[in-house]
Short mmCIF file of C-alpha atoms in Angstrom, two decimals:
data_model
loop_
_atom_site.label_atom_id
_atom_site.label_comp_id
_atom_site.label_asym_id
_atom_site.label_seq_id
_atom_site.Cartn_x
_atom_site.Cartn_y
_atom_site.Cartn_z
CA UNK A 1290 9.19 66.48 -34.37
CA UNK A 1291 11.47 64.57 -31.86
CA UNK A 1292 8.14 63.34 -29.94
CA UNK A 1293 7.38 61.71 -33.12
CA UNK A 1294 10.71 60.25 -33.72
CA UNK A 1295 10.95 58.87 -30.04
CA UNK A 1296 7.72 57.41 -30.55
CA UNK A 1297 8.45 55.60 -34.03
CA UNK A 1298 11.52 54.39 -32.03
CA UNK A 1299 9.16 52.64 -29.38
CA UNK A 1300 6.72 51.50 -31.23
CA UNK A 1301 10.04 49.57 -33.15
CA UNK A 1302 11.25 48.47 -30.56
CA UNK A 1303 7.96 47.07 -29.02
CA UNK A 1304 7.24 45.21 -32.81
CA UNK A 1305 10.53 43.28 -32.42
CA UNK A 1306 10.24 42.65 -28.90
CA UNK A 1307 6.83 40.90 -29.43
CA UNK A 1308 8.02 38.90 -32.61
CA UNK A 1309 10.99 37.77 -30.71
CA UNK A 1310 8.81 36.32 -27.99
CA UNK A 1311 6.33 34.68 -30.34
CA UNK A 1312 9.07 32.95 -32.21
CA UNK A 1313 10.90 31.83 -28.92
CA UNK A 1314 7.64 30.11 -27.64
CA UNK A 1315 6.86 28.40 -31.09
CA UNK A 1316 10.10 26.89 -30.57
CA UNK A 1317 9.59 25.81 -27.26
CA UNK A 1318 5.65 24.67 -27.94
CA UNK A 1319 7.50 22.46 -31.07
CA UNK A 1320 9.96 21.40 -28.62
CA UNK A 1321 7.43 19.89 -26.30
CA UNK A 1322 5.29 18.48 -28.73
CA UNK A 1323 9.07 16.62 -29.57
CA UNK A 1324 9.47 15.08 -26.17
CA UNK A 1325 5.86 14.17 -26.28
CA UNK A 1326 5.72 12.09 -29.07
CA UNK A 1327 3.86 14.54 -31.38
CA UNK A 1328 4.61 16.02 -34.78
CA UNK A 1329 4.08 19.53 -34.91
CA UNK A 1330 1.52 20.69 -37.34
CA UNK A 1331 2.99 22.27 -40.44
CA UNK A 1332 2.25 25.81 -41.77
CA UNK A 1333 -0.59 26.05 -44.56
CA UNK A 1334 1.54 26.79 -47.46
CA UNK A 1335 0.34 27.59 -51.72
CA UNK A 1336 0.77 24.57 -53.79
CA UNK A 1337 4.06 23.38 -55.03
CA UNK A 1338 5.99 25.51 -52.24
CA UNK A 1339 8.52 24.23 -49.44
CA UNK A 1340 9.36 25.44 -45.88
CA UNK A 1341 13.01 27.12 -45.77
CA UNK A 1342 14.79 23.85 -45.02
CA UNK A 1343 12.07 21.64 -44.82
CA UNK A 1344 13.42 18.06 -46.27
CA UNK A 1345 11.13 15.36 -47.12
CA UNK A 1346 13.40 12.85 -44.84
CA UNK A 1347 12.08 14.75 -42.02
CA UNK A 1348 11.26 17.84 -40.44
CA UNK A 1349 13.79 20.66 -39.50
CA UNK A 1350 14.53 22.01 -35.79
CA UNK A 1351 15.61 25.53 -35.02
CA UNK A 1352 19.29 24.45 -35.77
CA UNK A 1353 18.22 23.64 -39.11
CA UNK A 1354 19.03 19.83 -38.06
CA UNK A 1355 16.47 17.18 -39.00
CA UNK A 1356 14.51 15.64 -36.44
CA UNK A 1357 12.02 12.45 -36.65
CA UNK A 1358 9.75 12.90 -34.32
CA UNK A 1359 8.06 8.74 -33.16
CA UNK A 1360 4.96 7.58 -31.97
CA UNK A 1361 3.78 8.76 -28.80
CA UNK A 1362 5.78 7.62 -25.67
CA UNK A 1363 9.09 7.35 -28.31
CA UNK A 1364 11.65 9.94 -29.37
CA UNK A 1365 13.47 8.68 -32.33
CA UNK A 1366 16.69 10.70 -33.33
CA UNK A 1367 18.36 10.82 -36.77
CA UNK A 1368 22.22 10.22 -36.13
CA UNK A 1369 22.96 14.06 -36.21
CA UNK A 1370 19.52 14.74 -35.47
CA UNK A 1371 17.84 17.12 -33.04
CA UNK A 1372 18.56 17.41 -29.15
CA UNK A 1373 16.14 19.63 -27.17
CA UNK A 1374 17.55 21.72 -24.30
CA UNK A 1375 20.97 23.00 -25.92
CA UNK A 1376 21.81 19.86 -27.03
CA UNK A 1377 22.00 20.37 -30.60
CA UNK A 1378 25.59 19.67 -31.37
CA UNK A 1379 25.67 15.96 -29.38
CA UNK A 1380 27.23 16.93 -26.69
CA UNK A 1381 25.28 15.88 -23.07
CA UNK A 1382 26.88 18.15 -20.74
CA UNK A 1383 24.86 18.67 -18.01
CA UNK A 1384 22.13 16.22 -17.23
CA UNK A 1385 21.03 15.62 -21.04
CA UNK A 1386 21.51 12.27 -20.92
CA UNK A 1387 19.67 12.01 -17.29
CA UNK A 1388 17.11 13.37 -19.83
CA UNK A 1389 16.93 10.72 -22.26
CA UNK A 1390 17.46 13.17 -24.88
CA UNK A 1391 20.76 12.06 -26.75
CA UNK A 1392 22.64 9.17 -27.83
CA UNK A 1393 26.30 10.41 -28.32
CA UNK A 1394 30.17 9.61 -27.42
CA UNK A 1395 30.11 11.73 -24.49
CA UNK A 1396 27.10 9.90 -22.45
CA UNK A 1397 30.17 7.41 -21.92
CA UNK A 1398 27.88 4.63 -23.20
CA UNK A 1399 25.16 3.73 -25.85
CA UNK A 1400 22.22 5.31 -24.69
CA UNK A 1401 19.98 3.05 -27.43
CA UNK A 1402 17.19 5.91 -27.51
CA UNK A 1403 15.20 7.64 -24.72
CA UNK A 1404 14.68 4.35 -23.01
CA UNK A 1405 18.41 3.87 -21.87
CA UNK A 1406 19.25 7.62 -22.28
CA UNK A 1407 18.14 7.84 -18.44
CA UNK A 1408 20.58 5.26 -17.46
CA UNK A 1409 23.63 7.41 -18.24
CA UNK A 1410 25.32 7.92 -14.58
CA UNK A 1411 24.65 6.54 -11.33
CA UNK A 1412 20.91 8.34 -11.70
CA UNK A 1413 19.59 5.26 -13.43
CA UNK A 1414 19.05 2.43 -10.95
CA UNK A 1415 17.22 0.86 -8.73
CA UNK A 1416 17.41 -1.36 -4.90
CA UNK A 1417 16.00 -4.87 -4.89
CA UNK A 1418 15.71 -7.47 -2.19
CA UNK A 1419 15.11 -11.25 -2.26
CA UNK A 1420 13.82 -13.93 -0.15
CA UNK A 1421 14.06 -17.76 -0.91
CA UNK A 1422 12.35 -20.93 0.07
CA UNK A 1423 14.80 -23.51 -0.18
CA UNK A 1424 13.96 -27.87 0.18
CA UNK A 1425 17.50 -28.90 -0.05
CA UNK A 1426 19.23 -32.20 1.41
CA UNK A 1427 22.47 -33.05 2.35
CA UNK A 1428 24.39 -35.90 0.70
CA UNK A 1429 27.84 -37.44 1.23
CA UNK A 1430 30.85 -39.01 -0.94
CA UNK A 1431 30.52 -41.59 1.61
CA UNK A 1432 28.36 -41.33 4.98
CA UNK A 1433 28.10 -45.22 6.08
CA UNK A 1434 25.35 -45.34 8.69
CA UNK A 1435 25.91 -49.16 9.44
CA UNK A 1436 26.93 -52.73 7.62
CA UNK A 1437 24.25 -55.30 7.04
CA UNK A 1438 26.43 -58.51 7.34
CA UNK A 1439 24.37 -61.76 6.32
CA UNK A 1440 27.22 -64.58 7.71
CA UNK A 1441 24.74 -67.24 5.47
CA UNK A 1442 25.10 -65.85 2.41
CA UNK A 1443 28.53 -64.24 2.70
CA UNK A 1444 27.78 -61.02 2.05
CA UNK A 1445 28.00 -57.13 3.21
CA UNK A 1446 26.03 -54.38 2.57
CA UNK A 1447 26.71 -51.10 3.47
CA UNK A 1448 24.08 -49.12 3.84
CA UNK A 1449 24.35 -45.18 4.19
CA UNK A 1450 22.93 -42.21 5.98
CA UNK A 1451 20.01 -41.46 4.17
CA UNK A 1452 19.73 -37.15 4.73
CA UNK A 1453 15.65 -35.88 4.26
CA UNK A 1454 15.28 -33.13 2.60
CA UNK A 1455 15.04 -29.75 5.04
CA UNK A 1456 13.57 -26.59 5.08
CA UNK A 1457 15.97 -23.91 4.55
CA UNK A 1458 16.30 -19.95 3.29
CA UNK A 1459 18.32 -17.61 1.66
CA UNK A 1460 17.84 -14.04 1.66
CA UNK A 1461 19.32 -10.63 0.03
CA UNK A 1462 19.58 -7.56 -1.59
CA UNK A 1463 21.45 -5.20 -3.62
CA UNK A 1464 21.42 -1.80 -6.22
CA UNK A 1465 21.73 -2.01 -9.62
CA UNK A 1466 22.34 0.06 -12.06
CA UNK A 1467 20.48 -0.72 -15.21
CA UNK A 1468 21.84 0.03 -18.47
CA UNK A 1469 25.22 -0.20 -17.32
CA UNK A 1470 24.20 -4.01 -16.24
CA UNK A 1471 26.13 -3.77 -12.84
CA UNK A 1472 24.73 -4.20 -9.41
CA UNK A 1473 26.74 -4.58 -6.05
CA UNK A 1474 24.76 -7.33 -3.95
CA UNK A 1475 24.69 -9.30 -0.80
CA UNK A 1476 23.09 -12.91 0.17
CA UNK A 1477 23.06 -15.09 3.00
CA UNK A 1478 22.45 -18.28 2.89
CA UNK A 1479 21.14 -20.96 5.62
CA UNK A 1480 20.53 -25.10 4.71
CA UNK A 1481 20.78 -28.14 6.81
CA UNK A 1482 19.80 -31.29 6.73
CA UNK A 1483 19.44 -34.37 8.81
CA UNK A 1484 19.34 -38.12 8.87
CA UNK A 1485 18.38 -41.16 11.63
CA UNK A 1486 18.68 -44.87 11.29
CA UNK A 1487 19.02 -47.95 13.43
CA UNK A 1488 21.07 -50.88 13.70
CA UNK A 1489 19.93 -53.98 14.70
CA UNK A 1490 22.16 -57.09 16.55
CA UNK A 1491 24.31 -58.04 14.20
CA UNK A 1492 25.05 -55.33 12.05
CA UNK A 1493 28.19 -53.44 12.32
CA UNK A 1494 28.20 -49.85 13.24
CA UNK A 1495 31.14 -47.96 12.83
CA UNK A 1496 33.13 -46.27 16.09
CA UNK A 1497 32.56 -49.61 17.68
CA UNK A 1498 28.98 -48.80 18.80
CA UNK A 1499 27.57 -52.24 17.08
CA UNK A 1500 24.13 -52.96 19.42
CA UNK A 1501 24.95 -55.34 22.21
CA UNK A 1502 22.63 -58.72 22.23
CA UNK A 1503 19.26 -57.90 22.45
CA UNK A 1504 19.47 -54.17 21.86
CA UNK A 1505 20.14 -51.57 19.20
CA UNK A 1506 22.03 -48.28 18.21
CA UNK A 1507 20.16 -45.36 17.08
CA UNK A 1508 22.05 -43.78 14.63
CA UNK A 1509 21.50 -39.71 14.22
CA UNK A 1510 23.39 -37.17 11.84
CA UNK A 1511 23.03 -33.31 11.22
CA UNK A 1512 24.30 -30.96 8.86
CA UNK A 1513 24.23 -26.74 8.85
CA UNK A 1514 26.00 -24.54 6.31
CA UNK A 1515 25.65 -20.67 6.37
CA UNK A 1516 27.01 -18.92 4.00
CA UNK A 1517 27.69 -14.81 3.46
CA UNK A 1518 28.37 -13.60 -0.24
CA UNK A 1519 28.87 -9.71 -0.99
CA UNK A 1520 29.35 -9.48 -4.66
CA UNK A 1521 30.15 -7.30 -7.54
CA UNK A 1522 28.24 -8.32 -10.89
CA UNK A 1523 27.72 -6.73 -14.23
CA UNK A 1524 25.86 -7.77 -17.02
CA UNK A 1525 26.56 -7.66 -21.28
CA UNK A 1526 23.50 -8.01 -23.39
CA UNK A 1527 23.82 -10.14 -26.50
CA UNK A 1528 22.73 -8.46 -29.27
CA UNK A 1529 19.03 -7.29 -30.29
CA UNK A 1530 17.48 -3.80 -29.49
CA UNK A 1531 17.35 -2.66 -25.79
CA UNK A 1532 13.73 -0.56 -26.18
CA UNK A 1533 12.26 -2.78 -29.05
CA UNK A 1534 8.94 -2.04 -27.56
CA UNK A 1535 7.82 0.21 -25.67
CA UNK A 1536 4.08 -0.57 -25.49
CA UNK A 1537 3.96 -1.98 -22.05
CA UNK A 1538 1.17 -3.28 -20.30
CA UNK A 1539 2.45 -2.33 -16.70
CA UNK A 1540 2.63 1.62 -18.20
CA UNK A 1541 5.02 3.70 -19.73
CA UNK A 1542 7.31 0.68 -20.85
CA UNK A 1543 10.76 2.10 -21.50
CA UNK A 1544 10.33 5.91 -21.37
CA UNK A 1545 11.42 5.97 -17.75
CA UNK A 1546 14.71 3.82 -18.67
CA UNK A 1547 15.65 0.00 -18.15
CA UNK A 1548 14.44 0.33 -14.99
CA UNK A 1549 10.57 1.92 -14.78
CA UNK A 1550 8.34 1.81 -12.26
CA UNK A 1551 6.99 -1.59 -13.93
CA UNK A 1552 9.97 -3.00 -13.38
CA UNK A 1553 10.33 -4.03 -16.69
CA UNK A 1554 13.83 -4.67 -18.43
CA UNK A 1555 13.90 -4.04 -21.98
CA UNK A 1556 16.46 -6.15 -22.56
CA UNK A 1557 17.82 -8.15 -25.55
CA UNK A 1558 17.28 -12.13 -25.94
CA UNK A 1559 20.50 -13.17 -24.07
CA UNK A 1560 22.37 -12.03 -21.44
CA UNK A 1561 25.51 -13.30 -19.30
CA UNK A 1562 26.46 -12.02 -16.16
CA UNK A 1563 29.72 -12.18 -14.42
CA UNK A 1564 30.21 -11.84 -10.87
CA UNK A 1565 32.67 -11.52 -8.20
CA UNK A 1566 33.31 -11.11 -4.65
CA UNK A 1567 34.11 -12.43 -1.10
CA UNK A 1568 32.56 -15.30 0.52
CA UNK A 1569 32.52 -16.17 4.32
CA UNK A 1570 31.58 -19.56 5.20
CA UNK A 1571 30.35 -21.89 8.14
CA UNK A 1572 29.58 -25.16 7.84
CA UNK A 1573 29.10 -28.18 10.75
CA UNK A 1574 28.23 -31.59 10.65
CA UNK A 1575 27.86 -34.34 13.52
CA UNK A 1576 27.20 -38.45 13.78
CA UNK A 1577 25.87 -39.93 17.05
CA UNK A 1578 26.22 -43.95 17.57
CA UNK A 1579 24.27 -44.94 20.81
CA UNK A 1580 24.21 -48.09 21.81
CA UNK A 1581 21.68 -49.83 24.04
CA UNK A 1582 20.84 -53.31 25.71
CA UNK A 1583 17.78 -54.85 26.35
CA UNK A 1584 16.96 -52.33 28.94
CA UNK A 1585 17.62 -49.27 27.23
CA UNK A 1586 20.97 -48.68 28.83
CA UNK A 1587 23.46 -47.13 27.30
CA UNK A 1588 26.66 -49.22 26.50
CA UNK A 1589 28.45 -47.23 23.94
CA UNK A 1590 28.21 -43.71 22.86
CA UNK A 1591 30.17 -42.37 19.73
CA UNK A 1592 30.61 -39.19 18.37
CA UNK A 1593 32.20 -37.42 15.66
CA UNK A 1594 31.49 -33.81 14.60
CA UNK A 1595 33.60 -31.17 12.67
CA UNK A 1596 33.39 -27.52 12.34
CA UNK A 1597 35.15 -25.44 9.12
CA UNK A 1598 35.13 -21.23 9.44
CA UNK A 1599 36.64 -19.81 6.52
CA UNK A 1600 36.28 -16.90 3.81
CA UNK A 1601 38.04 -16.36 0.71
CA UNK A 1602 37.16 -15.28 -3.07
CA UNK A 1603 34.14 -15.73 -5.18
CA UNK A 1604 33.47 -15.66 -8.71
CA UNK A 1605 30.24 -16.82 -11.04
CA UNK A 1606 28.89 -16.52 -14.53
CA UNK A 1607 25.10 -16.82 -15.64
CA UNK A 1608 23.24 -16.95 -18.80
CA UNK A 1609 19.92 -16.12 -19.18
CA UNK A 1610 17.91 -16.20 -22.39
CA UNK A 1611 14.08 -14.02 -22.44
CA UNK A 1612 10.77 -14.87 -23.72
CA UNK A 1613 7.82 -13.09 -24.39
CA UNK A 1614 6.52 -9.27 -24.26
CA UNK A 1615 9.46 -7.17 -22.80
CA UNK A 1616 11.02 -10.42 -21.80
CA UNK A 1617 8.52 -11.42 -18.95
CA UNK A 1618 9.69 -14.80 -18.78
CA UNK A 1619 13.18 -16.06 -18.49
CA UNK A 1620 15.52 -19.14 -18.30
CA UNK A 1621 18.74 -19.26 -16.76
CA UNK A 1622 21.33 -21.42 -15.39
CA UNK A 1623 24.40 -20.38 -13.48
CA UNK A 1624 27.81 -21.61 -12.23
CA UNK A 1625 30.15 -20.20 -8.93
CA UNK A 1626 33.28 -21.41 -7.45
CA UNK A 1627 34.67 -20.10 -3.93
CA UNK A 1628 38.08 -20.92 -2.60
CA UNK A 1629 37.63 -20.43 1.57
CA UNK A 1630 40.68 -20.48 2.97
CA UNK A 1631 39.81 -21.83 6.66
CA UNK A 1632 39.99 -23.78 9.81
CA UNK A 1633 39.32 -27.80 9.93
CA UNK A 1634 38.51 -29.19 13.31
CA UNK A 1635 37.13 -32.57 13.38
CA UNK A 1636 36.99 -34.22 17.28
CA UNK A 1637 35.86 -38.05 17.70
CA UNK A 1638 35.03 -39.25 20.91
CA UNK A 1639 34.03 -43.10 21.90
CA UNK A 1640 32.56 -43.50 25.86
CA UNK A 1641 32.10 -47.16 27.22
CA UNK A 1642 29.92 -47.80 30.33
CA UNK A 1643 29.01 -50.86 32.78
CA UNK A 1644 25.32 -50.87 33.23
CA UNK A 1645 25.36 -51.30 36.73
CA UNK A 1646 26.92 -47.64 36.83
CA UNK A 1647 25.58 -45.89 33.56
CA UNK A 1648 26.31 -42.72 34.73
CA UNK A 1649 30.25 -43.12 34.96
CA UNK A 1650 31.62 -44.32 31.96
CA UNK A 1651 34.06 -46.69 32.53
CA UNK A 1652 36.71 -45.71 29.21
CA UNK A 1653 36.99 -42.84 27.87
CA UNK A 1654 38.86 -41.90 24.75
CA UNK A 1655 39.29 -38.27 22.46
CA UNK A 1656 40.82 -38.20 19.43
CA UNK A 1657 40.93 -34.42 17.35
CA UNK A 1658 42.21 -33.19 13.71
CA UNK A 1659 43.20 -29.50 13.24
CA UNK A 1660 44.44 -27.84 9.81
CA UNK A 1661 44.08 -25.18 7.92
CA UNK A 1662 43.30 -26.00 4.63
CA UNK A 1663 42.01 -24.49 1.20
CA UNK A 1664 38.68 -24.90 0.56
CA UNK A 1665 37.11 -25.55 -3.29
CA UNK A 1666 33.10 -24.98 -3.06
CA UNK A 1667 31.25 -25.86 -6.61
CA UNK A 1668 28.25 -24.45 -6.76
CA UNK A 1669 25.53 -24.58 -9.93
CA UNK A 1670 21.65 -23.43 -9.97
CA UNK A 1671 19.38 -23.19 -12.61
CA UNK A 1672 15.85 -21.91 -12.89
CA UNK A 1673 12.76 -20.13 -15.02
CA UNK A 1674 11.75 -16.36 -14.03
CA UNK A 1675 8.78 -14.63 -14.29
CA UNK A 1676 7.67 -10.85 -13.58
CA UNK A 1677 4.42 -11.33 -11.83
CA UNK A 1678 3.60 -7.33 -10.98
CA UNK A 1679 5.34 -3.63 -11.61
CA UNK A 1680 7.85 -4.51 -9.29
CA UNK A 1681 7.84 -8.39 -8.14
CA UNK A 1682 9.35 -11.39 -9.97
CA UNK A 1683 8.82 -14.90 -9.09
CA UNK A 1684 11.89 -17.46 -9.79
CA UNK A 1685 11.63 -21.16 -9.24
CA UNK A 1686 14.74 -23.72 -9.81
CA UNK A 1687 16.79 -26.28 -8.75
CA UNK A 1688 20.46 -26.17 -7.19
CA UNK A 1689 23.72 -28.26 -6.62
CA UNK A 1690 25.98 -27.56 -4.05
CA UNK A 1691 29.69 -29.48 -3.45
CA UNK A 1692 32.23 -28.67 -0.58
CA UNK A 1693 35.06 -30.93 -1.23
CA UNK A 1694 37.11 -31.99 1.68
CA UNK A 1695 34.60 -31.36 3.94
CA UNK A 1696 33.14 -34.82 4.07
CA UNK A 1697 32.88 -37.91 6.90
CA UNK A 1698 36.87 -37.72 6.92
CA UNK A 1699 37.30 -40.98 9.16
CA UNK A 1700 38.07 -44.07 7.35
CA UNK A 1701 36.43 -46.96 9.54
CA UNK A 1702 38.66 -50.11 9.95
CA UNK A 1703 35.03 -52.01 10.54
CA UNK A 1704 35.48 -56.24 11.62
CA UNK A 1705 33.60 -56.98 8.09
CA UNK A 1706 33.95 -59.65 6.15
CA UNK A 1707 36.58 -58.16 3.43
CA UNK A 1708 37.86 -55.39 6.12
CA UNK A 1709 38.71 -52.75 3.64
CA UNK A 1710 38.84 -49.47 3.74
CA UNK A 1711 37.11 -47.89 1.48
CA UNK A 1712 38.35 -44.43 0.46
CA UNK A 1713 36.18 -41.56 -1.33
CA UNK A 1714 36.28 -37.69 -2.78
CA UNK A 1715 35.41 -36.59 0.72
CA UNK A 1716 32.68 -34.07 -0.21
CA UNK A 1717 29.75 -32.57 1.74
CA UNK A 1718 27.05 -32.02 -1.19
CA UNK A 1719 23.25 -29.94 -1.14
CA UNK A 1720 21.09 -30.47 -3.57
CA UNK A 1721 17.49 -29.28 -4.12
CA UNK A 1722 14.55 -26.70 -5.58
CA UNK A 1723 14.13 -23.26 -4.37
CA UNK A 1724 11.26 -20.88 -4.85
CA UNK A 1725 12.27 -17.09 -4.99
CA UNK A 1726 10.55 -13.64 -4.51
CA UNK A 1727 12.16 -10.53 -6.16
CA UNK A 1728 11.23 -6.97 -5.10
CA UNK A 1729 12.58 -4.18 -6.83
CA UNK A 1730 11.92 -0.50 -6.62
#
């Protein structure tokens, strides 16, 4: 009799056991099918019957929560709706939101469904580096190169350094993080830019090189600026849906987050960023006035070059505005503004020489300028974007560059016909187009 009793106890025991397990892993096989897009198959049931706490908004989880189960590649949530993994009450302790699988207060931000859900934490980023081609030229408030003076007609022209445009690059890198929009970034920045002219007998030239009788002055002039930025940026979307589609042609679109491994954003029609940071700067320029006879001796030989190194703060602000699938193309235009606080050393120097003994000049003068000064540097770009592959975007564009107080600071007193001075805003300007290449991974 107890045999039989221990054995009805068993074979209890093993019934429950087994139903146990075959409930747990039609949970789990419904949970799966929820992550992957799918809607579980519902029970054959007789006419005109319902499902304990089946709704017809929607389906109900283990919880007894309703769940809306998307198209594939999409997980679609009802407000209190159903979190896989423990999740069920909102909460995302633990790495739920690293999951992409809920969209409450305590992910710290707006997780906007599964596609920013794995940008909650420091998890959901990515490094990018950039290389530019830059055509850029230099161009002065006032950079007077020499003074056409017609004695005839009475008249004066001045006539300026005329800077060609240079070859010139910028390069950098960063990490950003994607749905929070902020990124911690460096660039450095190389342009120059030069200029050459002659002056014939008669014209004026200034630092009293003017061409002896019979000869010339070659004129030359060179500018270099190099520039190191480390910045702190973070961007705010301007309304619209962060994962409006997810039907990328590069893939997966926005199941991995902001940031897949297309490269795509799924981001809203506008966006500004602000940015700030540290700036280190060094910039040159130089003027040469050599003057010759008839025998290509040197008479004269004037020079004037100054040298600014300086750092200080850095701040910016951008707005860019997206076309197209995913936003594949882009406008933007941007605006900074640096204050360097620096050195200013600016040295002249004017040599005189017989030319039966050109290699001993026979006067000999130096004057110099040293201050340390404030720097204002105005800087504004703009330009059209375009993601060419998973993880490379091409940018094209034009920029404007002003130093102020960094110009051809010598006033020339020059013998013209009205000898005035003519006084200017002192700025060192770049301006030109740029060609970009963005790789991000």
């Amino acid at each position: 009799m107890k045999f039989h009793i221990h054995l009805a106890a068993a074979l209890c025991c093993t019934v429950a056991v087994t139903a146990s397990s075959v409930a747990r892993a039609q949970s789990q096989s419904q949970r799966s099918m929820v992550h992957n897009g799918a809607t579980p198959a519902p029970e054959e049931l007789p006419a005109g019957q319902m499902r304990a706490g089946q709704m017809s908004g929607g389906q109900m989880g283990p919880d007894g929560q309703a769940y809306y189960p998307g198209g594939p590649g999409s997980m679609d949530f009802s407000p209190n709706g159903y979190y896989p993994d423990g999740c069920a009450d909102g909460n995302c302790d633990g790495n739920f939101c690293g999951d992409g699988c809920c969209d409450a207060p305590s992910c710290g931000s707006d997780c906007c469904g599964d596609g920013w859900g794995n940008c909650c934490g420091f998890r959901g980023g990515q490094f990018y580096f950039t290389a530019d081609y830059l055509n850029v030229r230099a161009s002065f408030s006032e950079a007077t190169a020499k003074v056409v003076e017609n004695l005839a007609a009475g008249t004066d022209d001045f006539v300026p350094l005329d800077f060609g445009f240079n070859s010139s690059y910028r390069f950098g890198g960063g990490y950003r993080l994607c749905c929070c929009g902020e990124e911690i970034r460096f660039l450095y920045t190389r342009m120059t830019s030069d200029a050459f002219d002659t002056a014939e007998n008669g014209d004026i030239v200034p630092i009293e090189a003017s061409p002896p009788p019979g000869g010339i002055t070659d004129i030359s002039s060179g500018v270099s600026a190099n520039t190191y930025d480390v910045e702190w940026a973070k961007t705010i979307p301007l309304g619209g849906c962060c994962c409006d589609s997810c039907s990328s042609p590069c893939g997966n679109g926005c199941q991995d987050g902001c940031c897949n491994t297309c490269g795509s954003r799924c981001c809203p029609a506008w966006d500004i960023t602000w940015s700030g940071g540290f700036r280190w700067g060094d910039v040159k320029w130089g003027r040469s006035f050599v003057a010759q006879d008839s025998t290509d001796v040197t008479v004269t030989d004037g020079e004037s070059a100054m040298t600014f190194r300086g750092g200080g703060l850095r701040t910016g602000l951008e707005g860019r505005r997206y076309f197209g699938k995913d936003g594949w193309l882009s406008l933007y235009a941007k605006g900074d503004l640096s204050l360097l606080f620096g050195r200013v050393n600016v040295v002249t120097q004017r040599s005189t020489f017989d030319p039966s003994a050109p290699t001993v000049p026979t006067t000999s003068n130096t004057q110099t300028f040293h201050n340390q000064q404030i720097i204002p540097v105005t800087e504004i770009e703009a330009g059209v974007t375009g993601q060419v592959t998973c993880h490379a975007a091409l940018t094209a564009g034009y920029l404007m560059a002003a130093w102020h107080d960094l110009g051809f600071r010598d006033q020339d007193q020059l013998n013209t016909l009205l000898p005035i001075s003519y006084d200017d805003a002192n700025i060192l300007g770049f301006n030109g187009f740029f060609a970009r290449l963005e790789y991000a991974f």
